[in-house]
Short mmCIF file of C-alpha atoms in Angstrom, two decimals:
data_model
loop_
_atom_site.label_atom_id
_atom_site.label_comp_id
_atom_site.label_asym_id
_atom_site.label_seq_id
_atom_site.Cartn_x
_atom_site.Cartn_y
_atom_site.Cartn_z
CA MET A 213 3.70 17.83 29.98
CA GLU A 214 2.63 19.97 27.17
CA GLU A 215 4.55 23.01 26.55
CA ASN A 216 4.27 25.86 24.12
CA TYR A 217 6.40 25.81 20.93
CA THR A 218 6.49 28.08 18.09
CA ILE A 219 5.39 26.44 14.77
CA ARG A 220 6.28 28.22 11.63
CA LYS A 221 7.00 27.41 8.01
CA ALA A 222 10.52 25.86 7.46
CA GLU A 223 12.92 28.18 5.57
CA GLN A 224 16.17 27.52 3.72
CA SER A 225 18.09 28.58 6.87
CA ASP A 226 16.58 25.68 8.78
CA ALA A 227 18.10 23.09 6.42
CA SER A 228 20.99 21.97 8.75
CA SER A 229 18.58 21.74 11.73
CA VAL A 230 16.23 19.56 9.65
CA LYS A 231 19.00 17.42 8.53
CA CYS A 232 20.01 16.66 11.97
CA LEU A 233 16.35 15.91 13.03
CA LEU A 234 15.96 13.42 10.15
CA GLU A 235 19.36 11.87 10.65
CA GLU A 236 18.07 11.19 14.16
CA LEU A 237 14.81 9.79 13.00
CA GLU A 238 16.56 7.37 10.44
CA ASN A 239 19.58 6.81 12.63
CA ARG A 240 22.01 7.46 9.94
CA GLU A 241 24.06 10.25 8.10
CA PHE A 242 22.48 11.78 4.85
CA ASP A 243 24.31 12.70 1.95
CA GLN A 244 24.71 16.40 2.11
CA GLY A 245 24.25 17.09 -1.72
CA ILE A 246 21.25 14.87 -2.04
CA PHE A 247 19.72 16.39 1.05
CA ASP A 248 20.35 19.90 -0.22
CA ARG A 249 18.71 19.15 -3.50
CA ILE A 250 15.66 17.64 -2.08
CA TYR A 251 15.12 20.26 0.59
CA ALA A 252 15.36 22.89 -2.05
CA GLU A 253 12.87 20.97 -4.18
CA TYR A 254 10.49 20.65 -1.12
CA LEU A 255 10.71 24.46 -0.46
CA HIS A 256 9.75 25.36 -4.11
CA THR A 257 7.11 22.87 -4.78
CA PRO A 258 3.66 24.47 -4.06
CA LEU A 259 1.86 21.49 -2.61
CA THR A 260 4.76 20.45 -0.38
CA LEU A 261 4.40 22.01 3.09
CA MET A 262 6.98 22.03 5.71
CA GLN A 263 6.92 23.44 9.31
CA VAL A 264 9.43 23.31 12.17
CA ALA A 265 8.87 23.48 15.95
CA VAL A 266 11.02 26.08 17.79
CA HIS A 267 11.76 25.97 21.41
CA GLY A 268 12.95 29.12 22.98
CA GLU A 269 14.41 31.73 20.58
CA ASP A 270 15.94 29.41 17.84
CA GLU A 271 16.23 25.77 18.88
CA ILE A 272 14.54 23.74 16.19
CA VAL A 273 13.11 20.62 18.04
CA GLY A 274 10.61 19.26 15.52
CA PHE A 275 9.79 18.97 11.89
CA ILE A 276 6.91 18.01 9.67
CA SER A 277 6.66 17.80 5.88
CA CYS A 278 3.67 16.90 3.74
CA LYS A 279 2.96 16.40 0.17
CA GLY A 280 -0.32 16.98 -1.80
CA GLN A 281 -1.56 15.56 -4.92
CA SER A 282 -4.83 15.24 -6.71
CA LEU A 283 -6.12 11.58 -6.95
CA LEU A 284 -8.69 10.26 -9.19
CA HIS A 285 -9.92 7.72 -6.63
CA HIS A 286 -10.36 10.35 -3.86
CA GLU A 287 -11.78 12.88 -6.37
CA GLY A 288 -9.49 15.61 -5.03
CA LEU A 289 -6.58 16.66 -3.18
CA VAL A 290 -4.89 14.38 -0.61
CA PHE A 291 -1.82 15.15 1.46
CA GLU A 292 0.44 12.64 3.00
CA ILE A 293 2.92 13.24 5.91
CA GLN A 294 6.41 12.47 4.58
CA GLU A 295 8.38 13.15 7.67
CA LEU A 296 7.55 13.89 11.08
CA ILE A 297 10.15 13.98 13.85
CA VAL A 298 10.49 15.52 17.45
CA THR A 299 13.90 15.21 18.83
CA ALA A 300 14.04 12.71 21.70
CA SER A 301 14.62 15.27 24.49
CA HIS A 302 11.34 17.15 23.50
CA GLN A 303 9.08 14.00 22.93
CA GLY A 304 6.13 13.62 25.14
CA ARG A 305 5.67 17.43 25.45
CA GLY A 306 2.93 17.78 22.79
CA VAL A 307 5.24 19.09 20.03
CA GLY A 308 3.99 16.51 17.61
CA ARG A 309 0.38 17.33 18.33
CA GLN A 310 1.15 21.15 17.77
CA LEU A 311 2.83 20.42 14.41
CA ILE A 312 -0.09 18.55 13.16
CA ALA A 313 -2.60 20.90 14.58
CA ALA A 314 -0.76 23.80 12.90
CA LEU A 315 -1.03 21.95 9.54
CA LYS A 316 -4.62 21.13 9.66
CA PRO A 317 -5.95 24.61 8.86
CA GLU A 318 -3.72 25.15 6.02
CA LEU A 319 -4.70 21.75 4.48
CA ALA A 320 -8.36 22.85 4.98
CA GLN A 321 -7.82 26.07 3.20
CA LEU A 322 -6.21 24.32 0.19
CA GLY A 323 -9.41 22.04 0.03
CA ALA A 324 -7.80 18.81 0.98
CA LYS A 325 -9.95 15.76 1.33
CA SER A 326 -7.63 13.90 3.76
CA LEU A 327 -4.31 13.70 5.44
CA GLU A 328 -2.45 10.28 5.39
CA VAL A 329 0.63 8.93 7.05
CA THR A 330 2.63 5.73 6.41
CA SER A 331 4.79 4.62 9.45
CA ASN A 332 7.23 1.72 9.47
CA LYS A 333 5.60 -1.32 11.11
CA ARG A 334 8.42 -1.34 13.78
CA ARG A 335 7.62 2.19 15.05
CA LYS A 336 4.76 1.00 17.57
CA GLU A 337 5.02 4.31 19.54
CA ALA A 338 4.59 6.43 16.46
CA HIS A 339 1.21 4.31 15.60
CA ALA A 340 -0.12 4.99 18.87
CA PHE A 341 0.68 8.77 18.61
CA TYR A 342 -0.88 9.04 15.14
CA GLN A 343 -4.01 7.14 16.41
CA SER A 344 -4.11 9.55 19.38
CA VAL A 345 -4.23 12.44 17.01
CA GLY A 346 -7.01 11.06 15.05
CA PHE A 347 -5.54 9.03 12.18
CA LEU A 348 -7.35 5.72 11.45
CA ASN A 349 -5.27 2.59 10.73
CA SER A 350 -7.16 1.96 7.50
CA HIS A 351 -4.78 0.63 4.94
CA GLU A 352 -1.80 -1.56 4.47
CA LYS A 353 1.15 -0.44 2.48
CA PHE A 354 3.21 -2.52 0.06
CA THR A 355 6.71 -1.43 -1.15
CA ILE A 356 9.14 -2.65 -4.03
CA TYR A 357 12.67 -1.17 -3.45
CA PHE A 358 14.70 -0.57 -6.33
#
């Protein structure tokens, strides 16, 4: 069942709600100091876009962030979703679709060549969601952890 949510740019005052959503996504608690530093960095970096989905007056139930960079091999600006979460009680209501739909015109206005997302192999439902909103499964991602 798709409901209408308000999608707006994330603000500093949204930090605690965003932190709770991301802790739900990762199933762990974040270090407050590290989170605050990175959130502030996101807010002040021109090619980092963040939006929240608001239910009712002020309940933040979804969050999306993406970062852009100019890439030689794409000959232009490419954005990648870094985080996308809709709280469990609001999943299946079209919130994720609305977050991505609200992002697309802003990316087009910036002249983006593409929007990419990486999703952990274990997140099969997320993969199905991304494909349902138009993403193609075109790459493999390899990681070295330090």
